[in-house]
mmCIF file of C-alpha atoms in Angstrom:
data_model
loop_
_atom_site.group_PDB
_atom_site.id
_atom_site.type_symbol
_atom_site.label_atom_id
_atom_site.label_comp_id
_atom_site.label_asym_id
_atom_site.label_seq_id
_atom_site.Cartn_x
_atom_site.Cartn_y
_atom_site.Cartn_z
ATOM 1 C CA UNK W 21 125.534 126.127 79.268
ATOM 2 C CA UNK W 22 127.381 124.569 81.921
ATOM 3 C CA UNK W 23 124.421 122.381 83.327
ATOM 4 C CA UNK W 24 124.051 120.698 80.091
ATOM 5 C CA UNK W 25 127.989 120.250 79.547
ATOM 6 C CA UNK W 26 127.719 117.916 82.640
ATOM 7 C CA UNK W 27 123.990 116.630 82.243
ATOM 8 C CA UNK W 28 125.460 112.516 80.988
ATOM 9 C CA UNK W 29 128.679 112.376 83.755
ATOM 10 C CA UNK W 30 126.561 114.410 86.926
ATOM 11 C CA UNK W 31 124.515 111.296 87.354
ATOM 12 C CA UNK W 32 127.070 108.604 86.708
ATOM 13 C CA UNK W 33 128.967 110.147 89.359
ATOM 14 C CA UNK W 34 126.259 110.006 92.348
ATOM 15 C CA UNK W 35 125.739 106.599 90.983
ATOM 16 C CA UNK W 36 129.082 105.365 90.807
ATOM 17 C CA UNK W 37 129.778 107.236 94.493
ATOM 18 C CA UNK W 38 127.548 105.097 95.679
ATOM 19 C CA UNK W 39 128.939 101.723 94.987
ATOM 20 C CA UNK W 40 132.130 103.053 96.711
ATOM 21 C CA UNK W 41 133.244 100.720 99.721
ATOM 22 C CA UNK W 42 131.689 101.362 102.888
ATOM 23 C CA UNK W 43 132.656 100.998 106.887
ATOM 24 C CA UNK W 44 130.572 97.508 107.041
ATOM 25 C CA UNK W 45 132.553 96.687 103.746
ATOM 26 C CA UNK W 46 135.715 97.180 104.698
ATOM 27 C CA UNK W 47 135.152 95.361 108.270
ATOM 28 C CA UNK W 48 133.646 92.404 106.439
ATOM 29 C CA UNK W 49 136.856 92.105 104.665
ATOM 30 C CA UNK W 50 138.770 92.277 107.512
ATOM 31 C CA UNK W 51 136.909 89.877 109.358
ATOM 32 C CA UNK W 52 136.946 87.138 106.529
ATOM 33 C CA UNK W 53 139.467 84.370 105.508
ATOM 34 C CA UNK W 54 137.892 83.579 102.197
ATOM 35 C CA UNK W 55 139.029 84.299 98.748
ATOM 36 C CA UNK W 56 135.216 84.200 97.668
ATOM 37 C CA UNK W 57 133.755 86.584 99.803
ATOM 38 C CA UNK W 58 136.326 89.277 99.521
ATOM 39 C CA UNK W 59 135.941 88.932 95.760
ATOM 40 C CA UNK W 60 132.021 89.033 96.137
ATOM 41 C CA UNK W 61 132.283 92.021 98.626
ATOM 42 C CA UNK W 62 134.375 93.896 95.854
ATOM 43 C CA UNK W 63 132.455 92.663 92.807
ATOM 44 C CA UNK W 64 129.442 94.104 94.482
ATOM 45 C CA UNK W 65 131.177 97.555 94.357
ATOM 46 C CA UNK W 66 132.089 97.125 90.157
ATOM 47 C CA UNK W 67 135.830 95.317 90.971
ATOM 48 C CA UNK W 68 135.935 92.229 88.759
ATOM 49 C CA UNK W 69 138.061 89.929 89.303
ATOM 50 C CA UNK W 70 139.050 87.845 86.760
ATOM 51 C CA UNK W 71 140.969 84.850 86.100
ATOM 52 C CA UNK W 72 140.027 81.109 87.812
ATOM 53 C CA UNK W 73 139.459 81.014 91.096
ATOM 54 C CA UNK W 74 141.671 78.658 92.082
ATOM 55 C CA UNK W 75 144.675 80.546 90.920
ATOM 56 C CA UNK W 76 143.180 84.150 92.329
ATOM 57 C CA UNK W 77 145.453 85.067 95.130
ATOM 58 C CA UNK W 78 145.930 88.164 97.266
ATOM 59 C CA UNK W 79 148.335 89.534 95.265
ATOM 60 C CA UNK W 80 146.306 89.372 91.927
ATOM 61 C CA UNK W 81 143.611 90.631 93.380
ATOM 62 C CA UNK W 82 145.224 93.886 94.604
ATOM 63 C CA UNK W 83 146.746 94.182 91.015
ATOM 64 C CA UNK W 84 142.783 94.164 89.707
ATOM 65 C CA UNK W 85 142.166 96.567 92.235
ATOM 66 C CA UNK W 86 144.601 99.152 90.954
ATOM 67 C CA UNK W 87 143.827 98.339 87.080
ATOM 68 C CA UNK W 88 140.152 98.850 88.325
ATOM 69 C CA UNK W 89 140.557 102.418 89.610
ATOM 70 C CA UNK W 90 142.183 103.170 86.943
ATOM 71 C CA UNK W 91 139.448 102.028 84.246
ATOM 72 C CA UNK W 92 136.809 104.127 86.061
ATOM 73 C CA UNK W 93 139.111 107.482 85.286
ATOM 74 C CA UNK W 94 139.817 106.808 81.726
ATOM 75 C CA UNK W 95 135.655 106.246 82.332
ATOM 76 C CA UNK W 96 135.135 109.840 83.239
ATOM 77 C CA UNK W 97 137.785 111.403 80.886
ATOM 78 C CA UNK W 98 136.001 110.010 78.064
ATOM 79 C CA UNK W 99 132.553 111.424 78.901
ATOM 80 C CA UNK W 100 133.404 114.571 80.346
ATOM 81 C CA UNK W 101 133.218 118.146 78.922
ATOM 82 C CA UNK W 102 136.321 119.944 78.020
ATOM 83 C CA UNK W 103 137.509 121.131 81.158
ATOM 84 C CA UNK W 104 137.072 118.085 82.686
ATOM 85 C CA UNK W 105 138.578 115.912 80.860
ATOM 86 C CA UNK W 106 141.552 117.811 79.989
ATOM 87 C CA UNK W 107 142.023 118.160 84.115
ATOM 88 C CA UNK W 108 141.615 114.900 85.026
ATOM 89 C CA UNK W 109 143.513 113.242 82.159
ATOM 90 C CA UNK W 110 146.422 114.911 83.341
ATOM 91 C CA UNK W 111 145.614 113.503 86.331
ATOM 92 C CA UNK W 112 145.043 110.155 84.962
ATOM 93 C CA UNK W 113 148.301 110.203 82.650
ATOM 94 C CA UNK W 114 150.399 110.834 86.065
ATOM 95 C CA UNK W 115 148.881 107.853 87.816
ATOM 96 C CA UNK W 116 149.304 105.991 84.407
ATOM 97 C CA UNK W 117 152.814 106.778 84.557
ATOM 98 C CA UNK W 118 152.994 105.642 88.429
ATOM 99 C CA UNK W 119 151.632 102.036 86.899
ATOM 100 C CA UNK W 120 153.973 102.025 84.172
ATOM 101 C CA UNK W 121 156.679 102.623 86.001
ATOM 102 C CA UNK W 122 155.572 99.210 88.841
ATOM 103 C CA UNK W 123 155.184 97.197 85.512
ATOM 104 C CA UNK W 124 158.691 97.619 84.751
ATOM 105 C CA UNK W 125 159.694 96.806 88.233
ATOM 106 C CA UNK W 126 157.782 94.020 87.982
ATOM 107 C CA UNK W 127 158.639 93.027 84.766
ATOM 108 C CA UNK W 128 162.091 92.612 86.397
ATOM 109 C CA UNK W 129 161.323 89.669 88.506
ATOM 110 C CA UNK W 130 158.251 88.027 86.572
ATOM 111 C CA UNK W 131 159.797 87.893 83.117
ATOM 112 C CA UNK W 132 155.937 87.877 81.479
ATOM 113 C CA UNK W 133 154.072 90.974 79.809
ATOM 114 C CA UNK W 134 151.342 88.881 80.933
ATOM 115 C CA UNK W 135 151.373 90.822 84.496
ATOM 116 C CA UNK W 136 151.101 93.620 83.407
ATOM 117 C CA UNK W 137 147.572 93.368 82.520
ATOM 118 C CA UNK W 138 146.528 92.611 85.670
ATOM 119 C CA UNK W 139 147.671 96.617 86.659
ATOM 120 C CA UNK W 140 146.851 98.563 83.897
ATOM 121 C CA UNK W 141 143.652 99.583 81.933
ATOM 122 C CA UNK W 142 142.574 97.482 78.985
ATOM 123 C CA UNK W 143 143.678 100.104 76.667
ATOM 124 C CA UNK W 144 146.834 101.463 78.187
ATOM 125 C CA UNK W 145 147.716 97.196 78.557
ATOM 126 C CA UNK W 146 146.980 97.075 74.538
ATOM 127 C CA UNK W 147 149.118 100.149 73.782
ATOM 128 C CA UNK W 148 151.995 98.795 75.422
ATOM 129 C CA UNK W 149 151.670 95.295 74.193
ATOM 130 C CA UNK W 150 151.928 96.537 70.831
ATOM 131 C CA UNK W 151 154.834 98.831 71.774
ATOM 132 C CA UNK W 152 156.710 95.737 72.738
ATOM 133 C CA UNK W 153 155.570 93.647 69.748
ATOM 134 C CA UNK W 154 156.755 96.139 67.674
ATOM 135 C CA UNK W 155 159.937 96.690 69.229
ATOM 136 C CA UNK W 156 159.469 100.723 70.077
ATOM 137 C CA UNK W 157 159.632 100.077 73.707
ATOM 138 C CA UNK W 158 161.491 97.223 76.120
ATOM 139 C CA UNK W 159 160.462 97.106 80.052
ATOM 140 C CA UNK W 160 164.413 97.559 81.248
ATOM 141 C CA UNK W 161 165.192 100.074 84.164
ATOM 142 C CA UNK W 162 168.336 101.948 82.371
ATOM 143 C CA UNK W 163 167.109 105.592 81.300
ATOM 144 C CA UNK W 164 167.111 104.725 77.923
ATOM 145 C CA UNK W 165 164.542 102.307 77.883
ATOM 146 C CA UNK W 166 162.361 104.736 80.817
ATOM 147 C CA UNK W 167 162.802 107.658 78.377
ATOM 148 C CA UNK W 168 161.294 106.001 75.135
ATOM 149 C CA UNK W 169 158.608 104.103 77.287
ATOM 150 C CA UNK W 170 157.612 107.808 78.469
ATOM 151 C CA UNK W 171 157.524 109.001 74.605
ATOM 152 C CA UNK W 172 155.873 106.028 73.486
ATOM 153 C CA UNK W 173 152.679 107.009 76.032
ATOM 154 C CA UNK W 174 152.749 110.927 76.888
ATOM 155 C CA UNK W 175 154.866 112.809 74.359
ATOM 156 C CA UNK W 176 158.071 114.510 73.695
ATOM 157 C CA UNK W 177 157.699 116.551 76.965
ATOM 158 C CA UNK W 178 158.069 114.518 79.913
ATOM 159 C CA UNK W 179 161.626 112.754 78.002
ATOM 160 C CA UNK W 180 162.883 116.438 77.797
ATOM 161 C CA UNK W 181 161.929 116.500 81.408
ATOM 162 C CA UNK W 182 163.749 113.764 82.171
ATOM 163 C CA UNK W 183 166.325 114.383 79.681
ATOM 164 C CA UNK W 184 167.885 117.303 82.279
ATOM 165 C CA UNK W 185 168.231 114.478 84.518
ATOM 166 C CA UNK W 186 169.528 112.185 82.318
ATOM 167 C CA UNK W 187 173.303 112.101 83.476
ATOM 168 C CA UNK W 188 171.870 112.160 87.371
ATOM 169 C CA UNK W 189 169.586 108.839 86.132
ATOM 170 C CA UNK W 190 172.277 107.345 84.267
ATOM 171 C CA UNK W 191 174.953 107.504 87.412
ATOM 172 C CA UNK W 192 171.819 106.570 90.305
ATOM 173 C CA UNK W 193 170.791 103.134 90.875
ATOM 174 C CA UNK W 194 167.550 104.550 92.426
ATOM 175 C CA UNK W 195 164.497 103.479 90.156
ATOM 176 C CA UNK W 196 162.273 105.719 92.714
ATOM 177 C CA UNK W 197 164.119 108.914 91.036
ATOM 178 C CA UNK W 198 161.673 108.597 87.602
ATOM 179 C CA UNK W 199 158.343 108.897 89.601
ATOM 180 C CA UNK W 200 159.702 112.246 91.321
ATOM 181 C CA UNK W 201 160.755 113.517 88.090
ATOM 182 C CA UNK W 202 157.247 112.470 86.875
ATOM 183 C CA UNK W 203 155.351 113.841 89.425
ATOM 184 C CA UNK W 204 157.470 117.264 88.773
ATOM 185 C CA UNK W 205 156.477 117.175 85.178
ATOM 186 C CA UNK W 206 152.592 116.730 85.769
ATOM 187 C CA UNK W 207 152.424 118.619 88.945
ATOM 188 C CA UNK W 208 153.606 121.685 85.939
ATOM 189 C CA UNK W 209 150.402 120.268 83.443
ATOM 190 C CA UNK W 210 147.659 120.638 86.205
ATOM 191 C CA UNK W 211 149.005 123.853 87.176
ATOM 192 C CA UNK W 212 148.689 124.767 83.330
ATOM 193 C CA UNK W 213 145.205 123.169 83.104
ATOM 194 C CA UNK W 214 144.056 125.182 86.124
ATOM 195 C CA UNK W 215 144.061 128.300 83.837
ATOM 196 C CA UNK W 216 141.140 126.604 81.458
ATOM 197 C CA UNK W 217 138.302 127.025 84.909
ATOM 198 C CA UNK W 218 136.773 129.622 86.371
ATOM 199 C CA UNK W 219 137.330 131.490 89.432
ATOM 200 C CA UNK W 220 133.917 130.185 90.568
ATOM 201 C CA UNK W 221 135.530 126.342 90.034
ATOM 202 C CA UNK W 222 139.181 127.259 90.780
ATOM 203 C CA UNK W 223 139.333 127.375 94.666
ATOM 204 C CA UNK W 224 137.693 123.700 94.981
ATOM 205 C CA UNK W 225 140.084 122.462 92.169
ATOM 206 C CA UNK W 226 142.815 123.550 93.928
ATOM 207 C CA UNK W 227 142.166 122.530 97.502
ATOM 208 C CA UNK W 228 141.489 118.846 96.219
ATOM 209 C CA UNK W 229 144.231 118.282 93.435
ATOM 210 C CA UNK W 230 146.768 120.435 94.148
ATOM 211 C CA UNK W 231 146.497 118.549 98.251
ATOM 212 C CA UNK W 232 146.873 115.508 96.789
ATOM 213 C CA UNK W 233 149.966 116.416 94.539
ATOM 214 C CA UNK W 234 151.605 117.968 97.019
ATOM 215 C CA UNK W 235 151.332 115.247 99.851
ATOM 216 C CA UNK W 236 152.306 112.696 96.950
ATOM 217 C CA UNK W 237 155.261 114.737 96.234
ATOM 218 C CA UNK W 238 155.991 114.949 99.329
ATOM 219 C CA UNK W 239 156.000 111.243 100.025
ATOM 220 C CA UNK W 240 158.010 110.483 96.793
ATOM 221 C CA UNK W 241 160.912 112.766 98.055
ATOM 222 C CA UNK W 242 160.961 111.392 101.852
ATOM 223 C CA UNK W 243 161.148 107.801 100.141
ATOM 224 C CA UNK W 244 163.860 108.373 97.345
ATOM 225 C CA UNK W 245 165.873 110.365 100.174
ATOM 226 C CA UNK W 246 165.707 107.351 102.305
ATOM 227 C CA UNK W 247 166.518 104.678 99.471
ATOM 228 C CA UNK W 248 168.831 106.886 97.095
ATOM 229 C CA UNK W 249 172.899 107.053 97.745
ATOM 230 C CA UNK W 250 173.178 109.869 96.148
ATOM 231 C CA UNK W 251 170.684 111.964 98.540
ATOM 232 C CA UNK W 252 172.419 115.324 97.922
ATOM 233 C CA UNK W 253 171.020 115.180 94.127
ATOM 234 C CA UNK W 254 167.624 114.464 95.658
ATOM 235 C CA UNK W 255 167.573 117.124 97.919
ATOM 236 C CA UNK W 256 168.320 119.425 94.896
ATOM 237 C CA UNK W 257 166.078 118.267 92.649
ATOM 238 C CA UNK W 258 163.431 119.127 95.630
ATOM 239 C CA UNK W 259 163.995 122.583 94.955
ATOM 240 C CA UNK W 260 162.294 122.620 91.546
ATOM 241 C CA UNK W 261 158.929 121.324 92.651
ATOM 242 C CA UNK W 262 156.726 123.930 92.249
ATOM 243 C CA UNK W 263 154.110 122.973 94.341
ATOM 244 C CA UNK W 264 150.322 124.260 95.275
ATOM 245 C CA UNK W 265 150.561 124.757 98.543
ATOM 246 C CA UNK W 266 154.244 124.225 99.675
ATOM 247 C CA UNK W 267 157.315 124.974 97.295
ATOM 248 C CA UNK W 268 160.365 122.589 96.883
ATOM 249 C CA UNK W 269 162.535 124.447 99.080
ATOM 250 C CA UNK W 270 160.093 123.344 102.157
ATOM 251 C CA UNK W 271 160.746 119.800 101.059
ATOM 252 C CA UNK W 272 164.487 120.083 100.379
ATOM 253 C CA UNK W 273 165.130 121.620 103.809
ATOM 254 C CA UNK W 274 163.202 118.550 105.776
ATOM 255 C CA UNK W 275 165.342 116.367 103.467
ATOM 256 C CA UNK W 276 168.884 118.204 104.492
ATOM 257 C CA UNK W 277 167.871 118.079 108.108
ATOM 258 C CA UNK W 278 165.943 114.448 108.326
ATOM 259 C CA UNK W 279 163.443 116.393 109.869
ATOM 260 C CA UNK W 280 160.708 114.140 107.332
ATOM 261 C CA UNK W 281 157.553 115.294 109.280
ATOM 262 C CA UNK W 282 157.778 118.881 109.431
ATOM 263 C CA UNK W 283 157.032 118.743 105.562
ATOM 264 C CA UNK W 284 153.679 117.045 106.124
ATOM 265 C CA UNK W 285 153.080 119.577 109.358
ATOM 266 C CA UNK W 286 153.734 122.564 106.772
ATOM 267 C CA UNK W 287 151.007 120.826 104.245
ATOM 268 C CA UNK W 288 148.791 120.359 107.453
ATOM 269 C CA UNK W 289 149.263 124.409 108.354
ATOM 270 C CA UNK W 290 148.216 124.859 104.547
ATOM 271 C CA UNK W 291 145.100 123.280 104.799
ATOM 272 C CA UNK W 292 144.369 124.468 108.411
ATOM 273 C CA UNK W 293 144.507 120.924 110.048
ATOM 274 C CA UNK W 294 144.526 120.972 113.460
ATOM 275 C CA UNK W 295 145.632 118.387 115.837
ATOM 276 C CA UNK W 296 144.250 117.278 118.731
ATOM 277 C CA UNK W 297 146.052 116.670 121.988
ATOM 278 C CA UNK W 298 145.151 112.999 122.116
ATOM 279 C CA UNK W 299 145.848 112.288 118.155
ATOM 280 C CA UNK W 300 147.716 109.163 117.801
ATOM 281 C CA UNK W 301 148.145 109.564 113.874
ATOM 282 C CA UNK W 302 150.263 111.046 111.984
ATOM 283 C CA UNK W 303 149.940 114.153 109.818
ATOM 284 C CA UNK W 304 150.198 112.310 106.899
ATOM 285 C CA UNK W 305 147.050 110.329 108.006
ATOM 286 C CA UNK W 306 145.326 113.345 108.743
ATOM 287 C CA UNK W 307 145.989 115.328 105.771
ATOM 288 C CA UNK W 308 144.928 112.057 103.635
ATOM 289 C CA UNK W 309 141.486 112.068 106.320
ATOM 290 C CA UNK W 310 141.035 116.035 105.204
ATOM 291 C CA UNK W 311 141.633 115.354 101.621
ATOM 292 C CA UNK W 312 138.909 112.283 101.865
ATOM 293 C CA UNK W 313 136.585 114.735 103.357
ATOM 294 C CA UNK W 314 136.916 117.315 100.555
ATOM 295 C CA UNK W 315 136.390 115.174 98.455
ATOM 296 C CA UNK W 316 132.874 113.323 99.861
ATOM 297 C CA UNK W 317 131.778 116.919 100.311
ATOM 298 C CA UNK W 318 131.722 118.031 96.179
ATOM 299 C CA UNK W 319 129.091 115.789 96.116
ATOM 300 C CA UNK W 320 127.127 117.987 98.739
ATOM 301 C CA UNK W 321 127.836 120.854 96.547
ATOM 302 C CA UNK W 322 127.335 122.494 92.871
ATOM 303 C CA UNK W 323 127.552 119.281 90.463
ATOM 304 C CA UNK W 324 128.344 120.959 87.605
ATOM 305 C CA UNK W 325 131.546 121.486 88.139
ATOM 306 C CA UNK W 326 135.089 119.138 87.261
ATOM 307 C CA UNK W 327 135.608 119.349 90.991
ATOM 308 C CA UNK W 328 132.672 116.573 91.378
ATOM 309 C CA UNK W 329 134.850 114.292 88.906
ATOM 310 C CA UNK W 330 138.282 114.714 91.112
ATOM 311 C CA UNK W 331 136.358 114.390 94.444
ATOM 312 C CA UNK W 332 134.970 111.021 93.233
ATOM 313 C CA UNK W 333 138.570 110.348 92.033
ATOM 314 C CA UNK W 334 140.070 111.320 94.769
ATOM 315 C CA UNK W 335 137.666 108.635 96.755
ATOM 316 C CA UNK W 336 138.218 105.999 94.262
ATOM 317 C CA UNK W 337 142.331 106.271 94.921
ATOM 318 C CA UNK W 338 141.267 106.554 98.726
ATOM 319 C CA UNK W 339 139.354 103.111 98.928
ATOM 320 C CA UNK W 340 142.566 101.629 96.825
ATOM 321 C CA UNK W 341 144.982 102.260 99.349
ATOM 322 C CA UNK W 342 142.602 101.514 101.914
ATOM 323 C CA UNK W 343 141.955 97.828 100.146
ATOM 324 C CA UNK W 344 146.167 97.461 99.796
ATOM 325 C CA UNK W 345 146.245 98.321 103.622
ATOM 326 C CA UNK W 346 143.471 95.625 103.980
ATOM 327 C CA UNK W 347 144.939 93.559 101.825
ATOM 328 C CA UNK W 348 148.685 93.884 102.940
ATOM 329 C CA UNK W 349 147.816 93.796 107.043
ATOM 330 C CA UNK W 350 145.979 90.732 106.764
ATOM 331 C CA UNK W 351 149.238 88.769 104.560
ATOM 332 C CA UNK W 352 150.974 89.927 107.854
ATOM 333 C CA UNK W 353 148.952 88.955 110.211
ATOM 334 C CA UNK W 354 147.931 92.517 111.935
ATOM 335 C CA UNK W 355 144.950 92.181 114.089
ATOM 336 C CA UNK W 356 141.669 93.228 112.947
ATOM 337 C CA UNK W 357 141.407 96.476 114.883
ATOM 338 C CA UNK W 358 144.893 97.547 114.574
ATOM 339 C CA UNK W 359 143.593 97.516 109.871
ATOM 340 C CA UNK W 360 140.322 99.283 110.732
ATOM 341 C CA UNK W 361 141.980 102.264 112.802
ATOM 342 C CA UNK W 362 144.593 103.074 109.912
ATOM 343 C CA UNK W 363 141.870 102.961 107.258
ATOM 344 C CA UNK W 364 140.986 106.286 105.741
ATOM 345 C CA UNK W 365 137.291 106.920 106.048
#
């Protein structure tokens, strides 16, 4: 019986929803200077921050942040029945990948596994320390090293994925090309996971997931495009993303024609976002605004259902990249108001 399937997560969820950051939370960040109370705002939420504080700086608290958000997920994928878990650890294992892959960036400049453990969960952190200890994985960039990093966590399927790429990886300086190609390859595993829910659960699924994928996707694309030399391969390889609610030949055309908005207006159309005459954002923004309010609305809903588990996901990854906006526009000096309008809430 379904009810009883989700009878332990169901409350853990409404609880853990409501330790999410708030508007007065986010200002009071803003507003303050100090180290201490921004780690006291977000410890009050469940973000530890650890290390001493007089070595905590901005930067290792936004790495906590992300190794946070990812914690809670592996938190729900362990307690959750079938369905759900096998949903949102594909989920999980693509944002896992998106973590491995800024480890070995940052690998590049820091020189210490150390790092890394700042970003990633305890037990993914563990894995790969013991990967490098035992020499079955190095943290270089060449496709080599990317391929048997990808084996060593998530199979022989995502290297073949990659492996059709391999010549295009091997001649491309462009790092950014291995989280497209990853996003491809798990974009395909939540479509396949889609067929283990109902009808009843389906529609909800979709319209939170497969929104987020695709507006990823699409941001992945725009960006390699931009920082790529080789942007005719990009452009093709946009024509194999099979998305949920735009397909890669959408993408691929924006790319050919520089036109990068009218790929986030065709996700907007999708979703039946409407803009007003007086919106100063941009339809990115508002698709990541509709997306938010999906997702605060599954808990208004039927709670037995693994779209409760993605809409609380979906929130968590929302209040990270609304801390890293925080975070980032106050290192740069941006005025107080000019943060709290491009938050997400």
């Amino acid at each position: 019986m379904r009810e009883l399937d989700y009878s332990y997560l169901t409350p853990k969820l409404y609880y853990w929803k409501s330790k999410l950051l708030n508007f007065n939370s986010y200002k009071s960040i803003i507003e303050t200077n100090e180290l201490e109370k921004i780690i006291s705002i977000l410890e009050q939420s469940g973000i530890k921050i650890s290390g001493e504080k007089s070595e905590i700086n901005v930067d290792m608290i936004a790495t906590q942040i992300e190794k946070f958000t990812l914690s809670m997920i592996e938190e729900i994928i362990k307690i959750a029945p079938e369905e759900t878990s096998s949903l949102v650890g594909s989920f999980y294992n693509w944002l896992n990948m998106s973590a491995l892959l800024s480890v070995v960036k940052i690998y590049q400049n820091k020189k210490n596994i150390s790092y890394a453990g700042f970003i990633l969960s305890d037990e993914t952190f563990s894995k790969l320390k013991k990967g490098i200890d035992s020499g079955s994985v190095t943290l270089n960039e060449d496709p080599n090293s990317i391929a048997l990093l990808m084996k060593y966590f998530f199979g022989y399927e995502i290297v073949a994925e990659l492996g059709k790429y391999k010549q295009l990886a091997e001649q491309s300086s462009c790092f950014s090309l291995y989280q497209i190609l990853g996003t491809m390859f798990y974009a395909k595993k939540i479509k396949s996971a889609f067929s283990e829910i109902d009808t009843f659960n389906y529609m909800m699924v979709r319209e939170l997931l497969g929104a987020y994928m695709d507006m990823k996707a699409v941001e992945e694309f725009i960006n390699a495009h931009k920082m790529c030399n080789d942007k005719k391969s990009i452009e093709h390889i946009a024509l194999e993303y099979n998305g949920f609610f735009i397909n890669g030949k959408d993408i691929s055309n924006s790319l050919i024609s520089g036109s990068y908005e009218s790929s986030f207006e065709l996700l907007a159309s999708k979703l039946n976002i409407k803009s007003e005459k007086d919106e100063k954002k941009d339809v990115s923004f508002n698709i990541k605004r509709k997306i938010r309010n999906l997702a605060e609305h599954q808990f208004g809903k039927y709670p037995f259902s693994p779209a409760l588990s993605l809409g609380y996901v979906l929130l968590l990854l929302i209040q990270r990249d609304n801390l890293m906006s925080i975070l980032i526009g106050k290192s740069n000096n941006i005025s107080e108001e000019i943060i709290l309008e491009n938050l997400v809430l």
